[in-house]
Tab-separated table of C-alpha atoms and ligand atoms in Angstrom:
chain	number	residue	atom	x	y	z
A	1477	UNK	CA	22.239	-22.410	14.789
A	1478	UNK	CA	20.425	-18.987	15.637
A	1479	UNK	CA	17.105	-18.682	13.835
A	1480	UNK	CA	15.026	-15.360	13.116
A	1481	UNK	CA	13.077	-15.791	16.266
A	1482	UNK	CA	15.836	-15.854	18.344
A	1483	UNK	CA	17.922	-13.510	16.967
A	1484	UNK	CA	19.439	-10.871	19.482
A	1485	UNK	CA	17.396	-7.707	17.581
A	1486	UNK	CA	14.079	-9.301	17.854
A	1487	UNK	CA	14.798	-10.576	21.394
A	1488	UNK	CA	15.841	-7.334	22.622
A	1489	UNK	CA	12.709	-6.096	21.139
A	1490	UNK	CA	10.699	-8.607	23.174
A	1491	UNK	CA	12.566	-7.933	26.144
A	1492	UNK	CA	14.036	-11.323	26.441
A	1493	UNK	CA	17.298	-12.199	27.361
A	1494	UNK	CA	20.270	-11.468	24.551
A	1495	UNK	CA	23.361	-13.303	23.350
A	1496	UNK	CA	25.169	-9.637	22.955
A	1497	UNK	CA	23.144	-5.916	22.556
A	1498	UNK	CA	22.090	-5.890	19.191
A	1499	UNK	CA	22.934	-2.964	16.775
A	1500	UNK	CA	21.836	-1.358	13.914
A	1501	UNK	CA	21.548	2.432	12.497
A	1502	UNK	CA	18.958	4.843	11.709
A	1503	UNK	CA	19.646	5.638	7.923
A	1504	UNK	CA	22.606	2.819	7.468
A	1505	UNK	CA	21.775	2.173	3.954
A	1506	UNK	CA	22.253	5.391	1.739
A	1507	UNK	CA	25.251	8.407	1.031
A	1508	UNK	CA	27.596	7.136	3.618
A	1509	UNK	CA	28.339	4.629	1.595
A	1510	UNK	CA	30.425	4.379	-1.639
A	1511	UNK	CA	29.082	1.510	-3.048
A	1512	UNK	CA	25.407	2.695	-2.545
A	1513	UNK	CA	26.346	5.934	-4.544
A	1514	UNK	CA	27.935	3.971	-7.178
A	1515	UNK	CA	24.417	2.010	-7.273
A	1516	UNK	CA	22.177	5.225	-7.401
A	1517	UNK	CA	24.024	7.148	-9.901
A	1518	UNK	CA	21.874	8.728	-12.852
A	1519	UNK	CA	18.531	7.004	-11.083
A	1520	UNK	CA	16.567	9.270	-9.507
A	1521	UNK	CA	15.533	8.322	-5.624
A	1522	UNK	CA	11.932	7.584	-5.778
A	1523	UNK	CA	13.018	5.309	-8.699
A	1524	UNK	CA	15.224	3.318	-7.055
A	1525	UNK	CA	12.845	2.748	-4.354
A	1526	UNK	CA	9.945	1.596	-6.724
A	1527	UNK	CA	13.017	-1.093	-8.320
A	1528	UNK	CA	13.118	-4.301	-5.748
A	1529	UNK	CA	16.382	-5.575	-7.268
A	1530	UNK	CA	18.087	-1.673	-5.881
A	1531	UNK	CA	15.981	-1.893	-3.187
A	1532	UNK	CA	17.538	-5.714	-1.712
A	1533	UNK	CA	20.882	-4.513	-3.054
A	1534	UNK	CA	20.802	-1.054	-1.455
A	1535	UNK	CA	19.558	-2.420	1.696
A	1536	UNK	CA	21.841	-5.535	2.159
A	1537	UNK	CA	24.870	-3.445	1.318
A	1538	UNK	CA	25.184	-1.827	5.344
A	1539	UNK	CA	24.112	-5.430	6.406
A	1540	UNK	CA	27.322	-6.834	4.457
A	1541	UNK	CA	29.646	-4.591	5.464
A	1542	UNK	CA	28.961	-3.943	9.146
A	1543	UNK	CA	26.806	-7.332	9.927
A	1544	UNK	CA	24.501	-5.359	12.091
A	1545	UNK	CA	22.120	-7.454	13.618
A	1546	UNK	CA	18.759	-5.757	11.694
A	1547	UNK	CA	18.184	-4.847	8.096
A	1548	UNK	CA	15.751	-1.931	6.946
A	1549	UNK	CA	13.967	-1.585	3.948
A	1550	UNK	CA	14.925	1.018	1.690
A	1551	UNK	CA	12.564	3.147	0.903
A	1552	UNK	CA	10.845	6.323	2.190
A	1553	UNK	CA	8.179	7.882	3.965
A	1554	UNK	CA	6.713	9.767	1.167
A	1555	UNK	CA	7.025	6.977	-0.851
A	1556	UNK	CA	3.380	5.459	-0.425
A	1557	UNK	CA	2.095	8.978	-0.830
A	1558	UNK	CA	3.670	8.803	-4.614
A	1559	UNK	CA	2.425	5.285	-4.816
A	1560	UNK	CA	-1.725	6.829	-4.411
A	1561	UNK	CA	-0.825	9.315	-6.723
A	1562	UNK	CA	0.453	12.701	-4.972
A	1563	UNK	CA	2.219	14.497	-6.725
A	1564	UNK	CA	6.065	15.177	-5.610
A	1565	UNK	CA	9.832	13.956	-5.977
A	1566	UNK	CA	12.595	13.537	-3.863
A	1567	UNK	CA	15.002	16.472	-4.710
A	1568	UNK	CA	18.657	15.976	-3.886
A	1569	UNK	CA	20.182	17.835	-1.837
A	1570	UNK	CA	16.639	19.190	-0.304
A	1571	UNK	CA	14.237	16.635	0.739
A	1572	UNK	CA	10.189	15.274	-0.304
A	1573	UNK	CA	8.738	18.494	-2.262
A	1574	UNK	CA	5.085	18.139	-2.898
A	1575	UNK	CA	3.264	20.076	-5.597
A	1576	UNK	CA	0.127	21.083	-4.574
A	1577	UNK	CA	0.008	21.735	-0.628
A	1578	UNK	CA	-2.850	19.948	1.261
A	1579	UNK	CA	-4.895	22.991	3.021
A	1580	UNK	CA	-8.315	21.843	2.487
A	1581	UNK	CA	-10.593	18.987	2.933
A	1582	UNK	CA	-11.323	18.807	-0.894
A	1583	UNK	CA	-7.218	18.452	-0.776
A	1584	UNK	CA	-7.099	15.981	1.835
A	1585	UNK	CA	-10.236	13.866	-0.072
A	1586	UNK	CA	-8.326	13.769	-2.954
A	1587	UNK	CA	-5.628	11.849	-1.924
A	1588	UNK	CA	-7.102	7.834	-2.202
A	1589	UNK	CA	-6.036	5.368	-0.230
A	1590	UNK	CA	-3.440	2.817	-0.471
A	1591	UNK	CA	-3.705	-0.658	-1.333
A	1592	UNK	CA	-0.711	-3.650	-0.967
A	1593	UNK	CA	-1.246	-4.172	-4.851
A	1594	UNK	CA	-0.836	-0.777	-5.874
A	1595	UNK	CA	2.551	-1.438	-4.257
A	1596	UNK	CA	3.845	-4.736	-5.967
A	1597	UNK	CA	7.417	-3.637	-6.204
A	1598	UNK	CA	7.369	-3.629	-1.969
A	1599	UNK	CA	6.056	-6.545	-1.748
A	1600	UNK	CA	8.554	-8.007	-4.174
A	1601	UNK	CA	11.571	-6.386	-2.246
A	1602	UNK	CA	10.672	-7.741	0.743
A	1603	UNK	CA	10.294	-10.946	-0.136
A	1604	UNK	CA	13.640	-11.240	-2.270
A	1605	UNK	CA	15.691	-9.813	0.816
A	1606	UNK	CA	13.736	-12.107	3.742
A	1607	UNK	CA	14.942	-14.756	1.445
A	1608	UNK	CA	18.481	-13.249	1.121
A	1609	UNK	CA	18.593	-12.230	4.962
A	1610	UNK	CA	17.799	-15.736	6.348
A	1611	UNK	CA	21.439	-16.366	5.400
A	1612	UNK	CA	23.108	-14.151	6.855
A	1613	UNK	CA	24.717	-14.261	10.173
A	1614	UNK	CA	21.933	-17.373	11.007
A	1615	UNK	CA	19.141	-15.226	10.357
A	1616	UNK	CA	18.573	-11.597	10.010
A	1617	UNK	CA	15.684	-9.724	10.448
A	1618	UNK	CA	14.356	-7.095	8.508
A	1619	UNK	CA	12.456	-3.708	9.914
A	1620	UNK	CA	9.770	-2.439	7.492
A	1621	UNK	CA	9.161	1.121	8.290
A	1622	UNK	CA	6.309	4.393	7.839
A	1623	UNK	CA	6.235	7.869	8.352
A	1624	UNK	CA	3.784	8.540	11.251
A	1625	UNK	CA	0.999	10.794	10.244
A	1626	UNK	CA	2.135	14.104	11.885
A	1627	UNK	CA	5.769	14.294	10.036
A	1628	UNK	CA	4.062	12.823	6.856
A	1629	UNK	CA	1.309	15.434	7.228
A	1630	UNK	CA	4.145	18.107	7.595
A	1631	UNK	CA	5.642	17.648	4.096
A	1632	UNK	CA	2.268	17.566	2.767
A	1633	UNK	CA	1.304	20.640	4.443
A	1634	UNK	CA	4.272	22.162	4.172
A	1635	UNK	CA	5.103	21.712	0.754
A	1636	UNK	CA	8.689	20.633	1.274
A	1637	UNK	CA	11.466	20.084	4.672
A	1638	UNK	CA	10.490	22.454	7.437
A	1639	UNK	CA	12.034	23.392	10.381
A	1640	UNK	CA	9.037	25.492	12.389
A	1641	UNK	CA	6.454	23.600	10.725
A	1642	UNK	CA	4.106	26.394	10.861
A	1643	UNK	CA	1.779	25.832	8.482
A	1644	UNK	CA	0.886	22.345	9.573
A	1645	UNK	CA	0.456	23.412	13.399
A	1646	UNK	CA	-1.925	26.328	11.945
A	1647	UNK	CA	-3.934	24.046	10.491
A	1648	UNK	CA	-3.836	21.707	13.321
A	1649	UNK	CA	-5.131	24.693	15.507
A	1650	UNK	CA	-7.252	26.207	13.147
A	1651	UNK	CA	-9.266	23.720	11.315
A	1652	UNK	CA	-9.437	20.861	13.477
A	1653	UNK	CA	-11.919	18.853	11.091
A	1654	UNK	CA	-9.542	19.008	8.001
A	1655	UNK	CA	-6.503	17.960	10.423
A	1656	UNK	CA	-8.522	15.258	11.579
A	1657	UNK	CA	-9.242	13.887	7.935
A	1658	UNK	CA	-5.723	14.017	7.128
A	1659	UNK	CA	-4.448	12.619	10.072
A	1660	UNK	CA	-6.944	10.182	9.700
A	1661	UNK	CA	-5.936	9.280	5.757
A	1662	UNK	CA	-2.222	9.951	6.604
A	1663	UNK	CA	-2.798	6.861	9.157
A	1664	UNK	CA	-4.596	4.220	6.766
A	1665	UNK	CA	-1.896	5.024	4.308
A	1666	UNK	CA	0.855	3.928	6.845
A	1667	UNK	CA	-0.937	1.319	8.468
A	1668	UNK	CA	-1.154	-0.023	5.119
A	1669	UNK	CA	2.362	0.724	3.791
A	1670	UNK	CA	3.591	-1.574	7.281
A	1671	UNK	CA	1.036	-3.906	6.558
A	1672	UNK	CA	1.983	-4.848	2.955
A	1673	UNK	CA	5.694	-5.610	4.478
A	1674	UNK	CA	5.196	-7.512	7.292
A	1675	UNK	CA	2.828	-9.801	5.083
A	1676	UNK	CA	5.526	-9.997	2.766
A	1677	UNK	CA	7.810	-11.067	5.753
A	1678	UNK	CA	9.184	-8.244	7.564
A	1679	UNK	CA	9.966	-9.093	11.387
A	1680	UNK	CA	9.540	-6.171	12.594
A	1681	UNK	CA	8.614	-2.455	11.926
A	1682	UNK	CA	9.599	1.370	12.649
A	1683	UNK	CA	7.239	4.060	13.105
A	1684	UNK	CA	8.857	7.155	12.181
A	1685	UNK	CA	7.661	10.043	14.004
A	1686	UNK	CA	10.972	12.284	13.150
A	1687	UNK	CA	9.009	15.876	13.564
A	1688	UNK	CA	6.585	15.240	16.488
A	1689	UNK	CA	9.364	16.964	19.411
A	1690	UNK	CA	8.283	19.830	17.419
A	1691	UNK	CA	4.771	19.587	19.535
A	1692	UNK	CA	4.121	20.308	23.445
A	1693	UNK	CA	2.525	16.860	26.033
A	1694	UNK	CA	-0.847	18.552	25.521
A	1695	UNK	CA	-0.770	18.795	21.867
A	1696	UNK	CA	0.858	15.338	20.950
A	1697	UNK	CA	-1.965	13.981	23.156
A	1698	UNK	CA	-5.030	15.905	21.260
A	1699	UNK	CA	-4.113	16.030	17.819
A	1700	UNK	CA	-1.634	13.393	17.157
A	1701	UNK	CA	-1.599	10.413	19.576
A	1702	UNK	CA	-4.732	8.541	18.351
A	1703	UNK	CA	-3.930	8.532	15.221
A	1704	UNK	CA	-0.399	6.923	15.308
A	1705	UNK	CA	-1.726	4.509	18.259
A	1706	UNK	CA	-4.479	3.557	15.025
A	1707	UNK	CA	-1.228	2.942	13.250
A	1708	UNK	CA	0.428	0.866	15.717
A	1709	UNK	CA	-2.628	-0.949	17.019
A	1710	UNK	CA	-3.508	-2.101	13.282
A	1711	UNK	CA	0.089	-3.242	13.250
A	1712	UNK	CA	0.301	-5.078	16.183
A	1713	UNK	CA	-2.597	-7.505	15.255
A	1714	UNK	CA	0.167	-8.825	12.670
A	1715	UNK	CA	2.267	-10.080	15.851
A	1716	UNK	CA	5.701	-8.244	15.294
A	1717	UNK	CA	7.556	-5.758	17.450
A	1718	UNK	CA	6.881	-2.108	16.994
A	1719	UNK	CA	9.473	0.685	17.436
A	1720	UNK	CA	8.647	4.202	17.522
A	1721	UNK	CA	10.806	7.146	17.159
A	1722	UNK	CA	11.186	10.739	17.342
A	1723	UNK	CA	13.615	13.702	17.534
A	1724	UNK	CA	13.717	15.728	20.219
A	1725	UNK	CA	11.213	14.025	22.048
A	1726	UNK	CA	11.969	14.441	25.851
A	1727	UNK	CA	8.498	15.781	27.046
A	1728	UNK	CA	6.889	12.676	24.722
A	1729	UNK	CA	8.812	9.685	25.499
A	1730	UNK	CA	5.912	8.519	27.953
A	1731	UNK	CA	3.656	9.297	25.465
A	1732	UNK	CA	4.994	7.775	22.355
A	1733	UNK	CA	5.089	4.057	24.243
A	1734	UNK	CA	1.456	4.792	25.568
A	1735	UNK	CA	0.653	5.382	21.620
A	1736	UNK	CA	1.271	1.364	21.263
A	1737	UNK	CA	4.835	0.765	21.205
A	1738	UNK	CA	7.266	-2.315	22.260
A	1739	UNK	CA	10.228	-0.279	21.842
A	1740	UNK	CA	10.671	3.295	22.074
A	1741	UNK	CA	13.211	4.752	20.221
A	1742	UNK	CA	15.278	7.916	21.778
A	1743	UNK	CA	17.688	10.314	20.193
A	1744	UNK	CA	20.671	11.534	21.823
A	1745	UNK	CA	19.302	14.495	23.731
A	1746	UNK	CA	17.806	12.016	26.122
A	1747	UNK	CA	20.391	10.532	28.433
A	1748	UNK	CA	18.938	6.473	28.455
A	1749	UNK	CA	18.826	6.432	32.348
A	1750	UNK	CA	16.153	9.780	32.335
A	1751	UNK	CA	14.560	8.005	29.029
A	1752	UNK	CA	13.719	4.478	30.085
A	1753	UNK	CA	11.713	5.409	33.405
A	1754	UNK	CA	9.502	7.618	31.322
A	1755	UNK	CA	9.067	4.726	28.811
A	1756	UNK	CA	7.583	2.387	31.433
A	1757	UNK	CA	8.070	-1.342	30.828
A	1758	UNK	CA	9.268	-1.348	27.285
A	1759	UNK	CA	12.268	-1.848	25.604
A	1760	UNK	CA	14.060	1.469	24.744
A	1761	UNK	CA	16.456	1.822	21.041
A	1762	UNK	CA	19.400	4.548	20.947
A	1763	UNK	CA	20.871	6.553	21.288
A	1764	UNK	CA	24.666	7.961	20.727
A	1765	UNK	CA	25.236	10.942	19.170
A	1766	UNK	CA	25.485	10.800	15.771
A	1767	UNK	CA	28.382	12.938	15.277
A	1768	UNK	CA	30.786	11.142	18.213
A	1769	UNK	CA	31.460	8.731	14.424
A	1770	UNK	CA	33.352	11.943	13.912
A	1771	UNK	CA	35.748	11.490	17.166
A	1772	UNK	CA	38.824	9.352	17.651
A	1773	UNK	CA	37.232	5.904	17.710
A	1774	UNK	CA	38.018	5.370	21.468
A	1775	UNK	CA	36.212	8.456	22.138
A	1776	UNK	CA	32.825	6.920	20.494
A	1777	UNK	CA	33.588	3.414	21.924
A	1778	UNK	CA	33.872	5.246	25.093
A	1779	UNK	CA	30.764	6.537	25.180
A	1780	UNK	CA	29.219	3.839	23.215
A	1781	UNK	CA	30.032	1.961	26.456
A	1782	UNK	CA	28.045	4.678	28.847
A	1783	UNK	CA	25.031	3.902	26.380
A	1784	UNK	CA	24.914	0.454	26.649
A	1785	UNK	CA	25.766	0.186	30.618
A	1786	UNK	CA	22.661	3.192	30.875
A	1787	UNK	CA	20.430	0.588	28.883
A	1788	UNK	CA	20.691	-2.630	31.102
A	1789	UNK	CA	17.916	-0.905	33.109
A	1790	UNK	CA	15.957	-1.360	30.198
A	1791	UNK	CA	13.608	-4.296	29.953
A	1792	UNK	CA	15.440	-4.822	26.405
A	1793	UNK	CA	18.167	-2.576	24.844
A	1794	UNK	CA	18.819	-2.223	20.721
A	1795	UNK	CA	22.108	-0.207	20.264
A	1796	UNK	CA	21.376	2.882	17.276
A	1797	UNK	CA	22.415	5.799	17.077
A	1798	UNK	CA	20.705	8.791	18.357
A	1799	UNK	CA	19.142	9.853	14.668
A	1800	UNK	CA	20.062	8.878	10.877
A	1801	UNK	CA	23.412	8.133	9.944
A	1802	UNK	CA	25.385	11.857	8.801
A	1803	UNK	CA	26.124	11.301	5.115
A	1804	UNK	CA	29.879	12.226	5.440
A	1805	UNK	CA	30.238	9.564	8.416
A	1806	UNK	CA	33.251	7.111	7.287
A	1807	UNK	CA	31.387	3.774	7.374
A	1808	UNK	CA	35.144	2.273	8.819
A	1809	UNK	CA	33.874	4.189	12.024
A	1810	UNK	CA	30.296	2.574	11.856
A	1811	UNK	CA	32.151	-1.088	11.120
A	1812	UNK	CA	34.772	-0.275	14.421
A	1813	UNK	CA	31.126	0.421	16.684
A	1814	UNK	CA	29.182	-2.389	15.523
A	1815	UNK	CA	32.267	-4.415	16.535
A	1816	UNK	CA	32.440	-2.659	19.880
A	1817	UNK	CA	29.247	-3.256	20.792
A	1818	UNK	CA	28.473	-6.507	19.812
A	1819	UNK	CA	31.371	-7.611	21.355
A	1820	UNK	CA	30.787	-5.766	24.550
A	1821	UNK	CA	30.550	-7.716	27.784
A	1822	UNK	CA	26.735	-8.290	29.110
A	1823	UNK	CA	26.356	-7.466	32.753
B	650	1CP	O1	19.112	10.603	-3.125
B	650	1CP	C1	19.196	10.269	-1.923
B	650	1CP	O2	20.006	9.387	-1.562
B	650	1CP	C2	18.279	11.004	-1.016
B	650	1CP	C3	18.528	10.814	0.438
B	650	1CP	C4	17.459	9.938	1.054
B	650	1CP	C5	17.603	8.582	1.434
B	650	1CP	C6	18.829	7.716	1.314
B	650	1CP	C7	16.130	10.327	1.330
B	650	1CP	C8	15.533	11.635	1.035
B	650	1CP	N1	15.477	9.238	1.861
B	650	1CP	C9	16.332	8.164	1.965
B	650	1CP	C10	16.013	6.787	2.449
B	650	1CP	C11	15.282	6.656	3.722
B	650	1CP	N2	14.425	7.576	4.244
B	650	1CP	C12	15.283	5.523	4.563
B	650	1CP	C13	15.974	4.181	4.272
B	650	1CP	C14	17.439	4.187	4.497
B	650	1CP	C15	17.941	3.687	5.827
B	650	1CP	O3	17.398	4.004	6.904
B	650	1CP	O4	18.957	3.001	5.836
B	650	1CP	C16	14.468	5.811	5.658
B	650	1CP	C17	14.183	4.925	6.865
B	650	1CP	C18	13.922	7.100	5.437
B	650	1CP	C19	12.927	7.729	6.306
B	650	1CP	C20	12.723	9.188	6.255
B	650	1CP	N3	12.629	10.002	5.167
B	650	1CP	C21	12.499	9.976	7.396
B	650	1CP	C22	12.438	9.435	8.791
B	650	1CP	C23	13.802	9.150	9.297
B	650	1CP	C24	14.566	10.318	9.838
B	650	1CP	O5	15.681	10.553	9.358
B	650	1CP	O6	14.061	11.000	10.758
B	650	1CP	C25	12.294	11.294	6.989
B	650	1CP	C26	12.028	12.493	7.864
B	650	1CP	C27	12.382	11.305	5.572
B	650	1CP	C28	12.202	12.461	4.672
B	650	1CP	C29	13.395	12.661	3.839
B	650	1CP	N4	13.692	11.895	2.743
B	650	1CP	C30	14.884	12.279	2.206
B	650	1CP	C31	15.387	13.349	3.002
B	650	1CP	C32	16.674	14.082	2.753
B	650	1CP	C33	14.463	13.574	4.028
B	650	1CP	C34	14.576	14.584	5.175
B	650	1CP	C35	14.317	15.987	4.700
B	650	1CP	C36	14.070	16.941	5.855
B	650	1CP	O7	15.058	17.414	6.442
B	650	1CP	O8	12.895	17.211	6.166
């Protein structure tokens, strides 16, 4: 019998040696599938992620049905902003909208920090679905996640979803002290958010860093490095394996590991064998195009394959797909690829 420790996510993580490449996807709880719809009807998002019963329902429910080899918490990134008391929602159809726009250090000193017992309903989840996961397939793990302070600090900034994220890189470049100070609350916040679940038992977490290929090598390095390496470096004292991720992160790859990562996760601009000599001796995560779900299935297996072969050069390899799962993906199509690739031959 397989247990936690050795199972194939957390050993791929670790860079060890795997009984088959282990899978999971960005985003594999939520619209793609029916029975999580069903769940979420007529309750609004940010309060089914403050409900730990929906939240170990919700995020068994891709586990079930595909028997990927991780689990992650349901939740989201703005969630432990709304937990200190900012003031926004999570509008369907649009995104995190925040009322009042940080632009000012009064703004940014306003927001307090976060504590685990301001949080009990996290701490509750987690430790309902560890208990829950341990049976399945001999032990899986679960992946508590954060936003990393630069994309948090763009919906604050921001206001809402942006694609330019103007307004946070003028404040960035223009007021370097307030950046600072919110980079620098943004960070405690999701250093404690990870915190709170890995006490509670999470194996393993994600730092989300979705927005930061919006920045140039220079940039990343000045204004938003050191404060997700605080992040990750608080987080590694715990012990468990940290992934971090971006889109569109070519010219940061090296630079996102440096930040404090085990694993660096790569979307699917990045062909594996440019990404994993940039990442240096770490495991790499990725990274198939997310909409290849929407091609015959032996057109996705087929290059399912390519990613897998490119990430043997890896010192560990965890199958996902390049970014979040697309909502109208037909979860049939995610079952038929965790198949594939768990079943793969290893080298
Ligand atoms: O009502 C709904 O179902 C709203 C859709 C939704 C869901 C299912 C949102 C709104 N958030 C979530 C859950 C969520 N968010 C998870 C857990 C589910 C899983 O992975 O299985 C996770 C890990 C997140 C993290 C998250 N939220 C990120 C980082 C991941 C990524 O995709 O890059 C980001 C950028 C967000 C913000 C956010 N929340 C929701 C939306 C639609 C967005 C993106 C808006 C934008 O385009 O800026």
């Amino acid at each position: 019998m397989t247990t936690l420790h050795d199972s194939a996510f957390l050993k791929a993580a670790r860079g060890e040696t795997v009984p088959h490449t282990p899978v999971w996807f960005m985003r594999q709880a939520g619209r793609s599938l029916p029975e999580y719809l069903k769940l979420r009807e007529g309750i609004a998002m940010l309060d089914s992620c403050a409900d730990p019963e929906l939240i170990v329902e919700i995020t068994l429910q891709p586990v079930r049905r595909y028997g990927v080899d991780a689990a992650i918490f349901f939740s989201d990134i703005v969630l432990p902003l709304k937990a200190v008391g900012v003031d926004l929602d999570i509008v369907p159809g649009v995104g995190p909208v925040v009322a009042n726009p940080v632009r000012t250090l009064a703004d940014v000193d306003a927001i307090p920090d976060l504590t685990a017992d301001q949080i009990p309903y996290i701490t509750a989840a987690v430790q309902g679905l560890v208990g829950e996961l341990a049976g399945i397939n001999g032990g899986t793990p679960l992946i508590g996640f954060a936003g990393a302070p630069f994309t948090v600090a763009s919906y604050l900034v921001e206001g809402g979803p942006s694609k330019e994220h103007a307004k946070t890189k003028a404040l960035m470049f223009g007021a370097p002290e307030v950046w600072d100070a919110l980079m620098r609350k943004i960070s405690g916040i999701s250093a404690a958010f990870l915190e709170t679940q890995v006490a509670a038992g999470a194996s393993a977490v994600q730092l989300f860093d979705s927005w930061a290929g919006a920045l140039t090598p220079g940039d990343y390095v000045r204004h938003v490095q050191p404060h997700s390496a605080r992040v990750l470096e608080q987080v590694g004292k715990l012990g468990v394996p940290r992934i971090h991720f971006g889109v569109g992160t070519t010219n940061l790859l090296d630079l996102m590991g440096e930040a404090g990562a085990d694993v660096v996760g790569v979307d699917w601009r990045t062909p594996l064998d440019r990404a994993i000599p940039m990442v240096g001796d770490r495991a790499v995560q990725g990274n198939l195009d997310p909409t290849l779900v929407f091609a015959p299935t032996e057109v996705m297996t087929a290059r399912a394959a390519e990613v897998i072969e490119a990430g043997r050069a890896a010192r560990g390899h965890i199958f996902n797909l390049g970014h979040g799962v697309i909502p109208s993906t037909d979860p049939d199509q995610l079952a038929r690829l965790t198949e594939f690739v768990q079943s793969y031959p290893l080298g």
